[in-house]
Structure formats: C-alpha cells, structure tokens
C-alpha cells in the first residue's frame, strides 16, 4: 500500500479541512483522533468513513486497522508529516478517523422515560464540554443537549475530551435552551439549573425524580432569563475555601448526585418485589 506523504493529496486534503467547523458542517463529518476515540467510532455501525494511520500506529494498533478493514472502512497509511497536519495535538498518536455526524433530533435524544439529561447552555470551552459529555456517559445519563450558543461537539478538542463518549449516548445539537427545556419537560423530567445563585444546595435538592440539569457558561454562569426557565436553581455547596468549581467539575458533582439518588430509589422499589419472589 502506497503511503500518503503529501498533505495536498485529495484524501488528506479532504480530511484536513474538517479541522474547520464550516467544512465539518458542509461535509457533515469530523475527525476522531487517537486509538480510544477511533475504537468507539468503529463500534458504531456506519459512523466511520475512513481511517488514516502512520506505519508505527498501523503496527501498534493492528486490532483497530483490522476492525476497520473488516467493516469495509478504507484505511490509508500516512506519513508522520501528513498525520501532524490532520491532528491538533502536540504529540499525535498516529491514528485518525473521518466520522459522520452522530447527533440526532432532540425529540429522539430525549424521549419519554428518560431519567437524566445534561443541557449545555452557552458552554464555549471545548475541553469542558467534552468532559461533561464523558461524565454524563459515565453517570449513566440518557442524553446530552448542546444549545445553539454552545461549542460545536465535533470540535477536535471536544471530541478528544469526550474520550469516545460522543459515540456512546444520544447527543442533540444546535438547540435553543428554551426548546430543550420544553422537550425535557414533555418527556417528564424536572429542570434544575446549576448556578452559584441557587437558593437551595445540592445537599437539599430533591433528586429522586427524573432530572434535566442545565449548565451555563464557564465565566458568567446562567443569565437570568435561563434561570427563570428552571423549576429550581441549585448550587453546589463549597465546604472549603475555594471560590468556586469549574464547569466540568460542578457538572460531574451534579450528575453523579442525581445518578446515585435515582439508583438508590430504584433499588428501594425493586427490593420488596425481589423478597416476595
């Protein structure tokens, strides 16, 4: 197999332009960098368009290359120089996949029966957004909703920070926050806004019901008009001397608090049935 050594080659050039959002939106495709993200992409049928790997990565990650080939995904060997142009990290891991957009409509992402949803309102930092996505996945959330004013979930840094979770749970994008709130309420969820201005702390909040958490901008939180959309505004208590928590950490605390209480409530309901059996 011939190695792609020129970034101006048609295949490499077409992939390289996906670094820019305008081309991602036009092609409805994005780049997933690194073995973890690529493995998760390949696990989703039809998500991976093609794969690029350096000679070293081809050998090191032979399982990924084999899985791609078995799925009929074209695999291209690329030089280190070309790979450096396709990636946005200081030390590339030598393997990149071109993937199709994986988001779905809001109504499909948050159907009736959903119990835990994260809504990102005006979240601009891609690292924070990707970390929230990863945390929501780990906490067993049903979906993550990106508002239209939030970062593109297909931004390279966001994809890397999600560590493959972008391919695990339903994601809706470009949704006005008011529309997201309306949909989650129709699905039966209570809306809690996480904000330092909350009159109730997380320790005191009722987390037993299905919940959609709304998280705001890293710098200024949630504006008054978005706080007004929530059923309740809840703050994470600060027990030490820190001034605040960053967005991703606060989101993780809130999502896991809800997940823990919901699981305890579910087990409490199931236990008597098990004993009767």
PDB file of C-alpha atoms in Angstrom:
ATOM      1  CA  UNK A   1       0.000   0.000   0.000  1.00  0.00           C
ATOM      2  CA  UNK A   2       1.375   3.397  -1.015  1.00  0.00           C
ATOM      3  CA  UNK A   3       1.928   5.865   1.804  1.00  0.00           C
ATOM      4  CA  UNK A   4       0.324   9.310   1.636  1.00  0.00           C
ATOM      5  CA  UNK A   5       3.219  11.710   2.049  1.00  0.00           C
ATOM      6  CA  UNK A   6       1.726  14.931   0.696  1.00  0.00           C
ATOM      7  CA  UNK A   7      -0.988  16.829   2.571  1.00  0.00           C
ATOM      8  CA  UNK A   8      -2.174  18.115  -0.811  1.00  0.00           C
ATOM      9  CA  UNK A   9      -3.217  14.625  -1.877  1.00  0.00           C
ATOM     10  CA  UNK A  10      -7.013  14.534  -2.406  1.00  0.00           C
ATOM     11  CA  UNK A  11      -7.761  12.221   0.532  1.00  0.00           C
ATOM     12  CA  UNK A  12      -5.534  14.012   3.020  1.00  0.00           C
ATOM     13  CA  UNK A  13      -6.705  17.437   1.879  1.00  0.00           C
ATOM     14  CA  UNK A  14     -10.360  16.478   2.240  1.00  0.00           C
ATOM     15  CA  UNK A  15      -9.732  15.199   5.771  1.00  0.00           C
ATOM     16  CA  UNK A  16      -7.547  18.152   6.779  1.00  0.00           C
ATOM     17  CA  UNK A  17     -10.272  20.687   6.039  1.00  0.00           C
ATOM     18  CA  UNK A  18     -12.504  19.093   8.693  1.00  0.00           C
ATOM     19  CA  UNK A  19     -10.408  20.908  11.284  1.00  0.00           C
ATOM     20  CA  UNK A  20     -12.613  23.920  10.423  1.00  0.00           C
ATOM     21  CA  UNK A  21     -16.235  23.982  11.519  1.00  0.00           C
ATOM     22  CA  UNK A  22     -17.541  25.379   8.228  1.00  0.00           C
ATOM     23  CA  UNK A  23     -16.235  22.327   6.376  1.00  0.00           C
ATOM     24  CA  UNK A  24     -17.447  19.945   9.081  1.00  0.00           C
ATOM     25  CA  UNK A  25     -20.950  21.369   8.710  1.00  0.00           C
ATOM     26  CA  UNK A  26     -20.731  21.226   4.925  1.00  0.00           C
ATOM     27  CA  UNK A  27     -19.489  17.634   4.791  1.00  0.00           C
ATOM     28  CA  UNK A  28     -21.371  16.502   7.911  1.00  0.00           C
ATOM     29  CA  UNK A  29     -18.171  14.825   9.013  1.00  0.00           C
ATOM     30  CA  UNK A  30     -15.475  15.307  11.641  1.00  0.00           C
ATOM     31  CA  UNK A  31     -12.145  13.906  12.826  1.00  0.00           C
ATOM     32  CA  UNK A  32     -11.778  11.473  15.733  1.00  0.00           C
ATOM     33  CA  UNK A  33      -8.168  11.344  16.878  1.00  0.00           C
ATOM     34  CA  UNK A  34      -6.432   8.646  18.901  1.00  0.00           C
ATOM     35  CA  UNK A  35      -6.996   4.902  19.407  1.00  0.00           C
ATOM     36  CA  UNK A  36      -9.715   5.242  22.073  1.00  0.00           C
ATOM     37  CA  UNK A  37     -11.926   7.538  20.002  1.00  0.00           C
ATOM     38  CA  UNK A  38     -11.355   5.513  16.835  1.00  0.00           C
ATOM     39  CA  UNK A  39     -12.270   2.232  18.553  1.00  0.00           C
ATOM     40  CA  UNK A  40     -15.514   3.701  19.816  1.00  0.00           C
ATOM     41  CA  UNK A  41     -16.302   5.175  16.405  1.00  0.00           C
ATOM     42  CA  UNK A  42     -15.795   1.801  14.725  1.00  0.00           C
ATOM     43  CA  UNK A  43     -18.143   0.193  17.251  1.00  0.00           C
ATOM     44  CA  UNK A  44     -20.996   2.317  15.869  1.00  0.00           C
ATOM     45  CA  UNK A  45     -22.173   0.892  12.557  1.00  0.00           C
ATOM     46  CA  UNK A  46     -21.706   3.325   9.703  1.00  0.00           C
ATOM     47  CA  UNK A  47     -20.081   6.055  11.789  1.00  0.00           C
ATOM     48  CA  UNK A  48     -16.567   5.759  10.329  1.00  0.00           C
ATOM     49  CA  UNK A  49     -15.890   6.913   6.782  1.00  0.00           C
ATOM     50  CA  UNK A  50     -12.151   6.263   6.513  1.00  0.00           C
ATOM     51  CA  UNK A  51      -9.048   5.804   8.628  1.00  0.00           C
ATOM     52  CA  UNK A  52      -5.537   7.257   8.478  1.00  0.00           C
ATOM     53  CA  UNK A  53      -2.618   5.662  10.349  1.00  0.00           C
ATOM     54  CA  UNK A  54       1.148   6.053  10.383  1.00  0.00           C
ATOM     55  CA  UNK A  55       3.285   2.962   9.848  1.00  0.00           C
ATOM     56  CA  UNK A  56       4.047   2.812  13.580  1.00  0.00           C
ATOM     57  CA  UNK A  57       0.389   3.155  14.584  1.00  0.00           C
ATOM     58  CA  UNK A  58      -0.576   0.599  11.938  1.00  0.00           C
ATOM     59  CA  UNK A  59       1.562  -1.963  13.770  1.00  0.00           C
ATOM     60  CA  UNK A  60       0.787  -0.824  17.316  1.00  0.00           C
ATOM     61  CA  UNK A  61      -2.962  -0.718  16.733  1.00  0.00           C
ATOM     62  CA  UNK A  62      -3.321  -3.630  14.359  1.00  0.00           C
ATOM     63  CA  UNK A  63      -6.632  -4.533  16.024  1.00  0.00           C
ATOM     64  CA  UNK A  64      -8.121  -1.175  15.046  1.00  0.00           C
ATOM     65  CA  UNK A  65      -6.821  -1.375  11.497  1.00  0.00           C
ATOM     66  CA  UNK A  66      -8.176  -4.920  11.235  1.00  0.00           C
ATOM     67  CA  UNK A  67     -11.573  -3.888  12.597  1.00  0.00           C
ATOM     68  CA  UNK A  68     -11.760  -1.048  10.098  1.00  0.00           C
ATOM     69  CA  UNK A  69     -10.856  -3.315   7.205  1.00  0.00           C
ATOM     70  CA  UNK A  70     -13.404  -5.918   8.348  1.00  0.00           C
ATOM     71  CA  UNK A  71     -16.073  -3.219   8.410  1.00  0.00           C
ATOM     72  CA  UNK A  72     -15.196  -2.130   4.877  1.00  0.00           C
ATOM     73  CA  UNK A  73     -13.702   1.171   6.030  1.00  0.00           C
ATOM     74  CA  UNK A  74     -10.891   2.385   3.745  1.00  0.00           C
ATOM     75  CA  UNK A  75      -7.561   2.549   5.587  1.00  0.00           C
ATOM     76  CA  UNK A  76      -4.768   4.855   4.397  1.00  0.00           C
ATOM     77  CA  UNK A  77      -1.152   4.751   5.511  1.00  0.00           C
ATOM     78  CA  UNK A  78       0.062   8.301   6.160  1.00  0.00           C
ATOM     79  CA  UNK A  79       3.469   9.778   6.841  1.00  0.00           C
ATOM     80  CA  UNK A  80       4.208  11.486  10.143  1.00  0.00           C
ATOM     81  CA  UNK A  81       4.183  14.844   8.388  1.00  0.00           C
ATOM     82  CA  UNK A  82       0.710  14.267   6.970  1.00  0.00           C
ATOM     83  CA  UNK A  83      -0.563  12.963  10.304  1.00  0.00           C
ATOM     84  CA  UNK A  84       0.714  16.118  12.008  1.00  0.00           C
ATOM     85  CA  UNK A  85      -1.481  18.145   9.650  1.00  0.00           C
ATOM     86  CA  UNK A  86      -4.545  16.016  10.372  1.00  0.00           C
ATOM     87  CA  UNK A  87      -4.241  16.253  14.153  1.00  0.00           C
ATOM     88  CA  UNK A  88      -4.377  19.099  16.655  1.00  0.00           C
ATOM     89  CA  UNK A  89      -2.268  17.636  19.452  1.00  0.00           C
ATOM     90  CA  UNK A  90       1.372  18.353  20.220  1.00  0.00           C
ATOM     91  CA  UNK A  91       2.213  14.645  20.170  1.00  0.00           C
ATOM     92  CA  UNK A  92      -0.115  12.870  17.693  1.00  0.00           C
ATOM     93  CA  UNK A  93      -0.941   9.232  18.418  1.00  0.00           C
ATOM     94  CA  UNK A  94      -0.722   8.374  14.749  1.00  0.00           C
ATOM     95  CA  UNK A  95      -4.292   7.345  14.041  1.00  0.00           C
ATOM     96  CA  UNK A  96      -7.274   9.446  12.919  1.00  0.00           C
ATOM     97  CA  UNK A  97     -10.733   8.521  11.647  1.00  0.00           C
ATOM     98  CA  UNK A  98     -13.053  10.591   9.494  1.00  0.00           C
ATOM     99  CA  UNK A  99     -16.517  10.081  11.008  1.00  0.00           C
ATOM    100  CA  UNK A 100     -20.060  11.006  10.081  1.00  0.00           C
ATOM    101  CA  UNK A 101     -22.040  13.282  12.387  1.00  0.00           C
ATOM    102  CA  UNK A 102     -23.704  11.224  15.074  1.00  0.00           C
ATOM    103  CA  UNK A 103     -26.159  13.688  16.659  1.00  0.00           C
ATOM    104  CA  UNK A 104     -29.898  13.077  16.446  1.00  0.00           C
ATOM    105  CA  UNK A 105     -33.042  15.233  16.734  1.00  0.00           C
ATOM    106  CA  UNK A 106     -33.929  16.487  20.205  1.00  0.00           C
ATOM    107  CA  UNK A 107     -37.173  14.505  20.357  1.00  0.00           C
ATOM    108  CA  UNK A 108     -35.265  11.283  19.708  1.00  0.00           C
ATOM    109  CA  UNK A 109     -32.474  12.139  22.129  1.00  0.00           C
ATOM    110  CA  UNK A 110     -34.894  12.852  24.999  1.00  0.00           C
ATOM    111  CA  UNK A 111     -37.889  10.511  24.705  1.00  0.00           C
ATOM    112  CA  UNK A 112     -40.476   9.814  27.366  1.00  0.00           C
ATOM    113  CA  UNK A 113     -38.865   7.650  30.025  1.00  0.00           C
ATOM    114  CA  UNK A 114     -35.520   9.470  30.107  1.00  0.00           C
ATOM    115  CA  UNK A 115     -34.299   9.982  33.675  1.00  0.00           C
ATOM    116  CA  UNK A 116     -31.111  12.044  33.472  1.00  0.00           C
ATOM    117  CA  UNK A 117     -30.147  14.624  30.847  1.00  0.00           C
ATOM    118  CA  UNK A 118     -27.437  17.300  30.667  1.00  0.00           C
ATOM    119  CA  UNK A 119     -28.223  20.536  28.811  1.00  0.00           C
ATOM    120  CA  UNK A 120     -25.222  22.701  27.917  1.00  0.00           C
ATOM    121  CA  UNK A 121     -26.311  26.343  27.658  1.00  0.00           C
ATOM    122  CA  UNK A 122     -23.710  28.750  26.229  1.00  0.00           C
ATOM    123  CA  UNK A 123     -20.836  26.409  27.108  1.00  0.00           C
ATOM    124  CA  UNK A 124     -17.983  27.646  24.942  1.00  0.00           C
ATOM    125  CA  UNK A 125     -14.899  25.769  26.147  1.00  0.00           C
ATOM    126  CA  UNK A 126     -14.492  22.542  24.128  1.00  0.00           C
ATOM    127  CA  UNK A 127     -12.478  20.801  26.844  1.00  0.00           C
ATOM    128  CA  UNK A 128     -15.193  21.442  29.416  1.00  0.00           C
ATOM    129  CA  UNK A 129     -17.962  20.405  27.023  1.00  0.00           C
ATOM    130  CA  UNK A 130     -16.204  17.153  26.106  1.00  0.00           C
ATOM    131  CA  UNK A 131     -15.531  16.378  29.774  1.00  0.00           C
ATOM    132  CA  UNK A 132     -19.200  16.942  30.649  1.00  0.00           C
ATOM    133  CA  UNK A 133     -20.157  14.584  27.817  1.00  0.00           C
ATOM    134  CA  UNK A 134     -17.752  11.952  29.152  1.00  0.00           C
ATOM    135  CA  UNK A 135     -19.011  12.412  32.720  1.00  0.00           C
ATOM    136  CA  UNK A 136     -22.651  12.223  31.640  1.00  0.00           C
ATOM    137  CA  UNK A 137     -21.872   8.949  29.892  1.00  0.00           C
ATOM    138  CA  UNK A 138     -20.132   7.577  32.995  1.00  0.00           C
ATOM    139  CA  UNK A 139     -23.046   8.641  35.222  1.00  0.00           C
ATOM    140  CA  UNK A 140     -25.495   6.779  33.007  1.00  0.00           C
ATOM    141  CA  UNK A 141     -27.222   9.856  31.607  1.00  0.00           C
ATOM    142  CA  UNK A 142     -29.711   9.351  28.801  1.00  0.00           C
ATOM    143  CA  UNK A 143     -28.589  12.266  26.623  1.00  0.00           C
ATOM    144  CA  UNK A 144     -26.569  15.467  26.333  1.00  0.00           C
ATOM    145  CA  UNK A 145     -28.044  18.521  24.619  1.00  0.00           C
ATOM    146  CA  UNK A 146     -25.783  21.239  23.161  1.00  0.00           C
ATOM    147  CA  UNK A 147     -27.514  24.602  22.804  1.00  0.00           C
ATOM    148  CA  UNK A 148     -27.014  26.592  19.614  1.00  0.00           C
ATOM    149  CA  UNK A 149     -24.801  29.035  21.516  1.00  0.00           C
ATOM    150  CA  UNK A 150     -22.526  26.273  22.823  1.00  0.00           C
ATOM    151  CA  UNK A 151     -19.331  24.915  21.301  1.00  0.00           C
ATOM    152  CA  UNK A 152     -19.525  22.520  18.373  1.00  0.00           C
ATOM    153  CA  UNK A 153     -19.402  18.979  19.847  1.00  0.00           C
ATOM    154  CA  UNK A 154     -17.346  17.958  16.818  1.00  0.00           C
ATOM    155  CA  UNK A 155     -14.582  20.422  17.671  1.00  0.00           C
ATOM    156  CA  UNK A 156     -11.363  18.412  17.861  1.00  0.00           C
ATOM    157  CA  UNK A 157     -10.649  19.259  21.499  1.00  0.00           C
ATOM    158  CA  UNK A 158     -14.227  18.438  22.495  1.00  0.00           C
ATOM    159  CA  UNK A 159     -14.073  15.064  20.720  1.00  0.00           C
ATOM    160  CA  UNK A 160     -10.774  14.231  22.440  1.00  0.00           C
ATOM    161  CA  UNK A 161     -12.060  15.315  25.871  1.00  0.00           C
ATOM    162  CA  UNK A 162     -15.122  13.089  25.462  1.00  0.00           C
ATOM    163  CA  UNK A 163     -12.761  10.068  25.226  1.00  0.00           C
ATOM    164  CA  UNK A 164     -15.144   8.211  22.927  1.00  0.00           C
ATOM    165  CA  UNK A 165     -18.313   9.050  24.859  1.00  0.00           C
ATOM    166  CA  UNK A 166     -19.546  11.102  21.900  1.00  0.00           C
ATOM    167  CA  UNK A 167     -20.285   7.724  20.298  1.00  0.00           C
ATOM    168  CA  UNK A 168     -21.986   6.217  23.366  1.00  0.00           C
ATOM    169  CA  UNK A 169     -25.043   8.278  24.236  1.00  0.00           C
ATOM    170  CA  UNK A 170     -27.584  10.355  22.317  1.00  0.00           C
ATOM    171  CA  UNK A 171     -26.442  13.896  21.539  1.00  0.00           C
ATOM    172  CA  UNK A 172     -28.611  16.727  20.215  1.00  0.00           C
ATOM    173  CA  UNK A 173     -27.018  19.916  18.903  1.00  0.00           C
ATOM    174  CA  UNK A 174     -27.945  23.467  17.915  1.00  0.00           C
ATOM    175  CA  UNK A 175     -30.999  23.525  20.188  1.00  0.00           C
ATOM    176  CA  UNK A 176     -32.299  26.758  21.769  1.00  0.00           C
ATOM    177  CA  UNK A 177     -32.277  26.319  25.541  1.00  0.00           C
ATOM    178  CA  UNK A 178     -35.993  27.160  25.796  1.00  0.00           C
ATOM    179  CA  UNK A 179     -36.785  24.401  23.292  1.00  0.00           C
ATOM    180  CA  UNK A 180     -34.607  21.925  25.184  1.00  0.00           C
ATOM    181  CA  UNK A 181     -36.389  22.788  28.434  1.00  0.00           C
ATOM    182  CA  UNK A 182     -39.789  22.336  26.791  1.00  0.00           C
ATOM    183  CA  UNK A 183     -38.813  18.932  25.392  1.00  0.00           C
ATOM    184  CA  UNK A 184     -37.359  17.562  28.614  1.00  0.00           C
ATOM    185  CA  UNK A 185     -40.481  18.673  30.498  1.00  0.00           C
ATOM    186  CA  UNK A 186     -42.684  16.938  27.930  1.00  0.00           C
ATOM    187  CA  UNK A 187     -40.582  13.827  28.487  1.00  0.00           C
ATOM    188  CA  UNK A 188     -41.397  14.040  32.194  1.00  0.00           C
ATOM    189  CA  UNK A 189     -38.177  15.464  33.577  1.00  0.00           C
ATOM    190  CA  UNK A 190     -37.798  18.176  36.206  1.00  0.00           C
ATOM    191  CA  UNK A 191     -35.455  21.017  35.199  1.00  0.00           C
ATOM    192  CA  UNK A 192     -32.693  22.033  37.611  1.00  0.00           C
ATOM    193  CA  UNK A 193     -30.297  24.881  36.798  1.00  0.00           C
ATOM    194  CA  UNK A 194     -26.831  24.547  38.333  1.00  0.00           C
ATOM    195  CA  UNK A 195     -25.729  28.014  39.410  1.00  0.00           C
ATOM    196  CA  UNK A 196     -23.967  29.682  42.317  1.00  0.00           C
ATOM    197  CA  UNK A 197     -27.011  31.914  42.781  1.00  0.00           C
ATOM    198  CA  UNK A 198     -29.170  28.967  43.808  1.00  0.00           C
ATOM    199  CA  UNK A 199     -31.186  29.293  46.996  1.00  0.00           C
ATOM    200  CA  UNK A 200     -31.076  25.537  47.564  1.00  0.00           C
ATOM    201  CA  UNK A 201     -27.891  23.493  47.779  1.00  0.00           C
ATOM    202  CA  UNK A 202     -27.309  20.157  46.120  1.00  0.00           C
ATOM    203  CA  UNK A 203     -27.458  18.524  49.559  1.00  0.00           C
ATOM    204  CA  UNK A 204     -31.060  19.689  49.989  1.00  0.00           C
ATOM    205  CA  UNK A 205     -32.409  19.303  46.464  1.00  0.00           C
ATOM    206  CA  UNK A 206     -34.948  16.620  45.566  1.00  0.00           C
ATOM    207  CA  UNK A 207     -33.062  14.399  43.139  1.00  0.00           C
ATOM    208  CA  UNK A 208     -35.383  11.406  43.210  1.00  0.00           C
ATOM    209  CA  UNK A 209     -37.355  12.481  40.144  1.00  0.00           C
ATOM    210  CA  UNK A 210     -36.120  12.288  36.530  1.00  0.00           C
ATOM    211  CA  UNK A 211     -33.952  15.363  36.094  1.00  0.00           C
ATOM    212  CA  UNK A 212     -32.507  17.557  33.366  1.00  0.00           C
ATOM    213  CA  UNK A 213     -29.550  19.626  34.574  1.00  0.00           C
ATOM    214  CA  UNK A 214     -28.845  22.930  32.800  1.00  0.00           C
ATOM    215  CA  UNK A 215     -25.204  24.040  32.931  1.00  0.00           C
ATOM    216  CA  UNK A 216     -24.098  27.521  31.910  1.00  0.00           C
ATOM    217  CA  UNK A 217     -21.085  29.369  30.609  1.00  0.00           C
ATOM    218  CA  UNK A 218     -17.723  28.843  32.307  1.00  0.00           C
ATOM    219  CA  UNK A 219     -17.206  32.538  33.044  1.00  0.00           C
ATOM    220  CA  UNK A 220     -20.627  34.006  33.781  1.00  0.00           C
ATOM    221  CA  UNK A 221     -22.893  31.035  34.502  1.00  0.00           C
ATOM    222  CA  UNK A 222     -26.543  31.223  33.504  1.00  0.00           C
ATOM    223  CA  UNK A 223     -28.267  34.531  32.666  1.00  0.00           C
ATOM    224  CA  UNK A 224     -31.476  35.455  34.479  1.00  0.00           C
ATOM    225  CA  UNK A 225     -33.733  34.531  31.559  1.00  0.00           C
ATOM    226  CA  UNK A 226     -32.376  30.965  31.565  1.00  0.00           C
ATOM    227  CA  UNK A 227     -32.554  30.660  35.348  1.00  0.00           C
ATOM    228  CA  UNK A 228     -36.235  31.584  35.051  1.00  0.00           C
ATOM    229  CA  UNK A 229     -36.828  28.584  32.788  1.00  0.00           C
ATOM    230  CA  UNK A 230     -35.798  26.123  35.517  1.00  0.00           C
ATOM    231  CA  UNK A 231     -38.048  24.568  38.124  1.00  0.00           C
ATOM    232  CA  UNK A 232     -35.342  25.271  40.662  1.00  0.00           C
ATOM    233  CA  UNK A 233     -31.851  26.793  40.806  1.00  0.00           C
ATOM    234  CA  UNK A 234     -29.396  24.645  42.755  1.00  0.00           C
ATOM    235  CA  UNK A 235     -25.871  25.443  43.850  1.00  0.00           C
ATOM    236  CA  UNK A 236     -23.047  23.047  44.675  1.00  0.00           C
ATOM    237  CA  UNK A 237     -22.026  23.703  48.291  1.00  0.00           C
ATOM    238  CA  UNK A 238     -18.446  24.838  48.880  1.00  0.00           C
ATOM    239  CA  UNK A 239     -17.170  23.410  52.162  1.00  0.00           C
ATOM    240  CA  UNK A 240     -13.616  24.661  51.864  1.00  0.00           C
ATOM    241  CA  UNK A 241     -12.045  27.968  50.879  1.00  0.00           C
ATOM    242  CA  UNK A 242     -12.247  27.613  47.082  1.00  0.00           C
ATOM    243  CA  UNK A 243     -14.127  30.454  45.411  1.00  0.00           C
ATOM    244  CA  UNK A 244     -15.923  28.118  43.013  1.00  0.00           C
ATOM    245  CA  UNK A 245     -15.741  24.946  40.958  1.00  0.00           C
ATOM    246  CA  UNK A 246     -15.111  24.896  37.246  1.00  0.00           C
ATOM    247  CA  UNK A 247     -17.951  23.896  34.964  1.00  0.00           C
ATOM    248  CA  UNK A 248     -16.904  20.325  34.252  1.00  0.00           C
ATOM    249  CA  UNK A 249     -16.315  19.547  37.935  1.00  0.00           C
ATOM    250  CA  UNK A 250     -19.622  21.086  39.033  1.00  0.00           C
ATOM    251  CA  UNK A 251     -21.452  19.195  36.300  1.00  0.00           C
ATOM    252  CA  UNK A 252     -19.835  15.948  37.394  1.00  0.00           C
ATOM    253  CA  UNK A 253     -20.889  16.503  41.011  1.00  0.00           C
ATOM    254  CA  UNK A 254     -24.490  17.268  39.993  1.00  0.00           C
ATOM    255  CA  UNK A 255     -24.857  14.407  37.525  1.00  0.00           C
ATOM    256  CA  UNK A 256     -23.416  11.835  39.903  1.00  0.00           C
ATOM    257  CA  UNK A 257     -25.551  13.105  42.780  1.00  0.00           C
ATOM    258  CA  UNK A 258     -28.666  12.578  40.644  1.00  0.00           C
ATOM    259  CA  UNK A 259     -27.469   9.205  39.379  1.00  0.00           C
ATOM    260  CA  UNK A 260     -26.735   7.972  42.918  1.00  0.00           C
ATOM    261  CA  UNK A 261     -30.113   9.046  44.326  1.00  0.00           C
ATOM    262  CA  UNK A 262     -32.028   7.666  41.353  1.00  0.00           C
ATOM    263  CA  UNK A 263     -30.272   4.301  41.612  1.00  0.00           C
ATOM    264  CA  UNK A 264     -30.944   4.122  45.345  1.00  0.00           C
ATOM    265  CA  UNK A 265     -34.607   4.952  44.756  1.00  0.00           C
ATOM    266  CA  UNK A 266     -34.903   2.326  42.019  1.00  0.00           C
ATOM    267  CA  UNK A 267     -33.278  -0.359  44.183  1.00  0.00           C
ATOM    268  CA  UNK A 268     -35.563   0.516  47.096  1.00  0.00           C
ATOM    269  CA  UNK A 269     -38.579  -0.075  44.848  1.00  0.00           C
ATOM    270  CA  UNK A 270     -37.205  -3.336  43.434  1.00  0.00           C
ATOM    271  CA  UNK A 271     -36.112  -4.916  46.743  1.00  0.00           C
ATOM    272  CA  UNK A 272     -39.565  -5.717  48.169  1.00  0.00           C
ATOM    273  CA  UNK A 273     -40.550  -7.347  44.865  1.00  0.00           C
ATOM    274  CA  UNK A 274     -37.414  -9.489  44.986  1.00  0.00           C
ATOM    275  CA  UNK A 275     -38.097 -10.594  48.559  1.00  0.00           C
ATOM    276  CA  UNK A 276     -41.698 -11.536  47.730  1.00  0.00           C
ATOM    277  CA  UNK A 277     -40.445 -13.673  44.886  1.00  0.00           C
TER     278      UNK A 277
END
